[in-house]
CSV table of C-alpha atoms and ligand atoms in Angstrom, one decimal:
chain,number,residue,atom,x,y,z
A,1,MET,CA,-19.1,5.4,-18.8
A,2,ARG,CA,-16.8,3.5,-16.5
A,3,LYS,CA,-15.8,0.1,-17.8
A,4,LYS,CA,-16.5,-2.5,-15.1
A,5,LEU,CA,-13.7,-4.5,-13.7
A,6,ILE,CA,-14.4,-8.1,-12.5
A,7,ALA,CA,-11.5,-9.4,-10.3
A,8,ALA,CA,-10.9,-12.8,-8.8
A,9,ASN,CA,-9.2,-12.9,-5.4
A,10,TRP,CA,-8.0,-16.5,-5.0
A,11,LYS,CA,-6.7,-15.9,-1.5
A,12,MET,CA,-4.7,-18.9,-0.2
A,13,TYR,CA,-6.1,-21.4,-2.7
A,14,LYS,CA,-4.7,-23.3,-5.7
A,15,THR,CA,-1.3,-24.7,-6.7
A,16,PRO,CA,0.3,-23.8,-10.1
A,17,ASP,CA,-1.2,-26.9,-11.7
A,18,GLN,CA,-4.6,-26.0,-10.4
A,19,ALA,CA,-4.1,-22.4,-11.7
A,20,ARG,CA,-3.3,-23.8,-15.2
A,21,ASP,CA,-6.4,-26.0,-15.1
A,22,PHE,CA,-8.5,-22.9,-14.2
A,23,PHE,CA,-7.2,-20.9,-17.1
A,24,ARG,CA,-7.6,-23.9,-19.5
A,25,ASP,CA,-11.3,-24.0,-18.5
A,26,ILE,CA,-12.2,-20.3,-18.2
A,27,LEU,CA,-10.5,-18.8,-21.2
A,28,PRO,CA,-12.9,-20.3,-23.7
A,29,LEU,CA,-15.8,-19.2,-21.6
A,30,VAL,CA,-14.8,-15.6,-21.6
A,31,HIS,CA,-13.2,-15.5,-25.0
A,32,GLY,CA,-14.0,-12.2,-26.8
A,33,HIS,CA,-15.7,-10.7,-23.7
A,34,ASP,CA,-14.7,-7.1,-23.8
A,35,ARG,CA,-17.6,-5.4,-22.1
A,36,ASP,CA,-15.7,-5.7,-18.8
A,37,GLU,CA,-12.1,-5.9,-17.7
A,38,ILE,CA,-11.2,-9.3,-16.2
A,39,VAL,CA,-8.4,-9.8,-13.6
A,40,VAL,CA,-7.4,-12.9,-11.7
A,41,CYS,CA,-5.3,-12.5,-8.5
A,42,PRO,CA,-3.6,-15.8,-7.5
A,43,THR,CA,-1.0,-16.4,-4.8
A,44,TYR,CA,2.6,-15.2,-5.6
A,45,LEU,CA,3.6,-18.8,-6.3
A,46,CYS,CA,1.0,-19.1,-9.1
A,47,LEU,CA,1.7,-15.8,-10.8
A,48,ASP,CA,4.1,-17.4,-13.3
A,49,ALA,CA,1.7,-20.1,-14.3
A,50,ALA,CA,-1.2,-17.7,-14.4
A,51,VAL,CA,0.7,-15.1,-16.5
A,52,ALA,CA,1.8,-17.8,-19.0
A,53,ALA,CA,-1.6,-19.4,-19.2
A,54,ALA,CA,-3.4,-16.0,-19.7
A,55,LYS,CA,-0.9,-14.7,-22.2
A,56,GLY,CA,-2.6,-13.2,-25.3
A,57,SER,CA,-6.1,-13.5,-23.7
A,58,ASN,CA,-8.5,-10.9,-22.3
A,59,VAL,CA,-7.6,-11.8,-18.7
A,60,ALA,CA,-5.0,-9.8,-16.7
A,61,ILE,CA,-3.1,-11.0,-13.7
A,62,GLY,CA,-2.9,-9.3,-10.3
A,63,ALA,CA,-1.2,-10.0,-7.0
A,64,GLN,CA,-2.8,-10.0,-3.6
A,65,ASN,CA,-0.3,-7.8,-1.8
A,66,LEU,CA,3.1,-6.1,-2.2
A,67,HIS,CA,5.7,-4.5,-0.1
A,68,TRP,CA,6.4,-0.8,-0.6
A,69,GLU,CA,10.2,-0.8,-0.4
A,70,LYS,CA,12.3,-1.1,-3.5
A,71,GLU,CA,14.4,-3.9,-2.0
A,72,GLY,CA,16.0,-4.9,1.3
A,73,ALA,CA,16.0,-7.2,4.2
A,74,PHE,CA,12.3,-7.9,4.4
A,75,THR,CA,12.0,-11.7,4.7
A,76,GLY,CA,8.9,-13.1,3.0
A,77,GLU,CA,8.0,-9.9,1.1
A,78,VAL,CA,7.6,-9.1,-2.6
A,79,ASN,CA,7.8,-5.6,-4.2
A,80,ALA,CA,6.2,-3.8,-7.1
A,81,ALA,CA,9.2,-4.3,-9.4
A,82,MET,CA,9.2,-8.0,-8.9
A,83,LEU,CA,5.5,-8.2,-9.7
A,84,LEU,CA,6.0,-6.2,-12.9
A,85,ALA,CA,8.9,-8.4,-13.9
A,86,ALA,CA,6.6,-11.4,-13.4
A,87,GLY,CA,4.0,-9.9,-15.9
A,88,VAL,CA,1.6,-8.7,-13.2
A,89,THR,CA,-0.5,-5.6,-14.0
A,90,HIS,CA,-2.8,-5.3,-10.9
A,91,VAL,CA,-2.4,-5.6,-7.2
A,92,ILE,CA,-4.9,-5.8,-4.3
A,93,ILE,CA,-4.0,-3.6,-1.4
A,94,GLY,CA,-5.4,-3.5,2.2
A,95,HIS,CA,-7.7,-6.5,1.9
A,96,SER,CA,-9.6,-6.8,5.2
A,97,GLU,CA,-8.0,-10.2,5.9
A,98,ARG,CA,-4.6,-8.5,5.8
A,99,ARG,CA,-5.9,-5.8,8.0
A,100,GLN,CA,-7.4,-8.3,10.4
A,101,TYR,CA,-4.7,-11.0,10.5
A,102,PHE,CA,-1.4,-9.5,9.2
A,103,GLY,CA,-1.2,-6.1,10.8
A,104,GLU,CA,-2.1,-4.0,7.7
A,105,THR,CA,-2.9,-0.5,8.7
A,106,ASP,CA,-4.2,2.6,6.9
A,107,ASP,CA,-0.6,3.8,6.9
A,108,THR,CA,0.8,0.7,5.3
A,109,VAL,CA,-2.0,0.8,2.7
A,110,ASN,CA,-0.9,4.3,1.9
A,111,LEU,CA,2.7,3.3,1.4
A,112,LYS,CA,1.7,0.3,-0.7
A,113,LEU,CA,-0.6,2.5,-2.8
A,114,LYS,CA,2.2,5.0,-3.5
A,115,SER,CA,4.6,2.3,-4.4
A,116,ALA,CA,2.1,0.5,-6.8
A,117,LEU,CA,1.2,3.7,-8.5
A,118,GLU,CA,4.9,4.7,-8.9
A,119,ALA,CA,5.6,1.3,-10.5
A,120,GLY,CA,2.7,1.6,-12.9
A,121,LEU,CA,0.6,-1.2,-11.4
A,122,VAL,CA,-3.2,-0.8,-11.1
A,123,PRO,CA,-3.9,-0.8,-7.4
A,124,ILE,CA,-7.2,-2.2,-6.0
A,125,VAL,CA,-7.5,-0.6,-2.6
A,126,CYS,CA,-9.9,-2.3,-0.3
A,127,VAL,CA,-12.0,-0.5,2.3
A,128,GLY,CA,-14.9,-1.6,4.4
A,129,GLU,CA,-16.6,-1.6,7.8
A,130,VAL,CA,-16.9,-4.4,10.3
A,131,LEU,CA,-20.4,-5.4,11.5
A,132,GLU,CA,-20.1,-3.5,14.8
A,133,GLU,CA,-19.2,-0.3,13.0
A,134,ARG,CA,-22.2,-0.7,10.7
A,135,GLU,CA,-24.5,-1.4,13.6
A,136,ALA,CA,-23.1,1.7,15.5
A,137,GLY,CA,-23.8,3.9,12.4
A,138,LEU,CA,-20.1,4.4,11.8
A,139,THR,CA,-19.9,3.1,8.2
A,140,ASP,CA,-19.6,6.6,6.7
A,141,ASP,CA,-16.8,7.6,9.2
A,142,VAL,CA,-14.9,4.3,8.7
A,143,LEU,CA,-15.0,4.5,4.9
A,144,ARG,CA,-14.0,8.2,4.8
A,145,ARG,CA,-11.1,7.6,7.3
A,146,GLN,CA,-9.8,4.6,5.4
A,147,CYS,CA,-9.9,6.4,2.0
A,148,LEU,CA,-8.5,9.7,3.4
A,149,ARG,CA,-5.5,7.9,5.0
A,150,ALA,CA,-5.0,5.6,2.0
A,151,PHE,CA,-4.9,8.7,-0.3
A,152,HIS,CA,-2.7,10.7,1.9
A,153,LYS,CA,-0.2,12.7,-0.2
A,154,VAL,CA,-1.2,10.9,-3.4
A,155,SER,CA,-1.9,13.4,-6.2
A,156,ALA,CA,-4.8,13.0,-8.7
A,157,LYS,CA,-2.3,12.9,-11.5
A,158,LYS,CA,-0.5,9.9,-9.9
A,159,ALA,CA,-3.7,8.2,-8.9
A,160,VAL,CA,-5.2,7.9,-12.4
A,161,ARG,CA,-5.2,4.1,-12.4
A,162,LEU,CA,-6.6,3.8,-8.8
A,163,VAL,CA,-9.4,1.4,-8.3
A,164,VAL,CA,-11.2,1.1,-4.9
A,165,ALA,CA,-13.0,-2.0,-3.7
A,166,TYR,CA,-15.8,-1.6,-1.1
A,167,GLU,CA,-15.8,-4.8,0.9
A,168,PRO,CA,-18.0,-4.8,4.0
A,169,VAL,CA,-16.2,-7.2,6.3
A,170,TRP,CA,-19.4,-8.8,7.5
A,171,ALA,CA,-20.2,-9.9,3.9
A,172,ILE,CA,-16.8,-11.5,3.1
A,173,GLY,CA,-17.0,-15.3,2.9
A,174,THR,CA,-20.2,-15.3,5.0
A,175,GLY,CA,-22.8,-15.7,2.3
A,176,LYS,CA,-24.3,-12.4,3.4
A,177,THR,CA,-24.2,-9.8,0.6
A,178,ALA,CA,-24.9,-6.1,1.0
A,179,THR,CA,-28.0,-5.3,-0.9
A,180,PRO,CA,-27.4,-3.4,-4.1
A,181,GLN,CA,-28.7,-0.3,-2.4
A,182,MET,CA,-26.4,-0.7,0.6
A,183,ALA,CA,-23.4,-1.1,-1.7
A,184,ALA,CA,-24.5,1.8,-3.8
A,185,ASP,CA,-24.8,4.0,-0.7
A,186,ALA,CA,-21.3,3.0,0.5
A,187,HIS,CA,-19.9,3.6,-3.0
A,188,ALA,CA,-21.4,7.1,-3.0
A,189,ILE,CA,-19.6,7.9,0.3
A,190,ILE,CA,-16.3,6.6,-1.2
A,191,ARG,CA,-16.8,8.6,-4.3
A,192,ALA,CA,-17.6,11.7,-2.3
A,193,GLN,CA,-14.3,11.2,-0.3
A,194,ALA,CA,-12.4,10.7,-3.6
A,195,ALA,CA,-13.9,14.0,-4.9
A,196,GLU,CA,-12.6,15.8,-1.8
A,197,SER,CA,-9.2,14.2,-2.1
A,198,PHE,CA,-8.8,14.4,-5.9
A,199,GLY,CA,-11.5,16.6,-7.3
A,200,GLN,CA,-14.9,15.8,-8.8
A,201,GLU,CA,-13.6,15.0,-12.3
A,202,PHE,CA,-11.4,12.3,-10.9
A,203,ALA,CA,-14.1,10.9,-8.7
A,204,ASP,CA,-16.5,10.7,-11.6
A,205,LYS,CA,-14.1,8.4,-13.4
A,206,LEU,CA,-13.0,6.4,-10.3
A,207,ARG,CA,-14.0,2.7,-10.5
A,208,ILE,CA,-15.4,1.4,-7.2
A,209,LEU,CA,-15.9,-2.4,-7.0
A,210,TYR,CA,-18.1,-4.3,-4.6
A,211,GLY,CA,-16.8,-7.4,-2.8
A,212,GLY,CA,-18.4,-9.7,-0.3
A,213,SER,CA,-20.2,-12.9,-1.3
A,214,VAL,CA,-20.6,-12.0,-4.9
A,215,LYS,CA,-22.0,-15.0,-6.8
A,216,PRO,CA,-23.5,-15.8,-10.2
A,217,GLU,CA,-27.0,-15.5,-8.6
A,218,ASN,CA,-26.5,-11.9,-7.2
A,219,ALA,CA,-24.0,-10.5,-9.7
A,220,HIS,CA,-26.6,-9.1,-12.1
A,221,ALA,CA,-28.5,-7.1,-9.5
A,222,LEU,CA,-25.3,-5.7,-8.0
A,223,MET,CA,-23.7,-4.8,-11.4
A,224,SER,CA,-26.9,-3.1,-12.5
A,225,GLU,CA,-26.4,-0.4,-9.9
A,226,GLU,CA,-24.9,2.7,-11.6
A,227,GLU,CA,-22.5,3.3,-8.6
A,228,ILE,CA,-21.1,-0.3,-8.8
A,229,ASP,CA,-18.2,-0.5,-11.2
A,230,GLY,CA,-17.3,-4.1,-10.9
A,231,ALA,CA,-16.7,-6.9,-8.4
A,232,LEU,CA,-14.0,-8.4,-6.3
A,233,VAL,CA,-14.9,-12.0,-6.0
A,234,GLY,CA,-13.4,-14.5,-3.5
A,235,GLY,CA,-15.0,-17.9,-3.0
A,236,ALA,CA,-17.0,-17.9,-6.2
A,237,SER,CA,-14.0,-17.0,-8.3
A,238,LEU,CA,-12.2,-20.4,-7.6
A,239,ASP,CA,-14.5,-22.3,-10.0
A,240,PRO,CA,-14.1,-21.3,-13.7
A,241,LYS,CA,-17.8,-21.7,-14.5
A,242,SER,CA,-18.9,-19.7,-11.6
A,243,PHE,CA,-16.4,-16.9,-12.2
A,244,ALA,CA,-17.2,-16.8,-15.9
A,245,ALA,CA,-20.9,-16.5,-15.0
A,246,ILE,CA,-20.1,-13.6,-12.8
A,247,VAL,CA,-18.0,-11.9,-15.5
A,248,LYS,CA,-21.0,-12.3,-17.9
A,249,TYR,CA,-23.6,-11.4,-15.2
B,301,LIG,P1,-15.9,-13.6,-0.9
B,301,LIG,O1,-14.6,-12.8,-0.7
B,301,LIG,O2,-16.4,-13.4,-2.3
B,301,LIG,O3,-15.5,-15.0,-0.7
B,301,LIG,O4,-16.9,-13.1,0.1
B,301,LIG,C1,-14.4,-11.5,-1.3
B,301,LIG,C2,-13.1,-10.9,-1.0
B,301,LIG,O5,-12.6,-11.2,0.2
B,301,LIG,O6,-12.4,-10.2,-1.8
């Protein structure tokens, strides 16, 4: 049995004060909930406030990105060691918004993945097709390519903590959700690629999250699919009641 992971991706929302308010409200709502792992990924600036607010609770804190170098002249960047020092345990890598707007490529995803694994962070690597690719019947190819290149020269031993998130780009922030069946089919492709890259035993244990307009209303149906091992939630994770409802699907 794979323990499900429900992760909040706050994107560029919330100040530290708003982050504290969120934790004040959500912690009582999810107190004692241990069926699923819960992670909240705020902006870098809110990490301190979030780590302090979530201390001793069942909610872990993740970052939304990292740089792969150990240190250096990389203005505006933050690396794995800095995240660890801030009390962060998880990190999102290769989100489609970073691929779309900030020049993230399969190669930088690979570098970031290696660096996160090396540091002991739990990487959540995002993959997913855009609408034109789905309509052209290319979903399978795109997912396999993104995974193959993300996993390049990563060993199964090193990758034990790896989590993958399937996020069809056409479903992100659009209110359009993949049907549970569509998501399950895509997850099966990703799992097949993981089996080729890391072996079947690894693939059987790999957690694959679904992301793209997950809401309290559709969380149960999605999470009931055996292939779906959790959710990466954007918009609906900003409100503590709505995120708690998703956690409890
Ligand atoms: P959404 O975002 O839930 O707002 O669609 C998901 C994501 O981008 O991770």
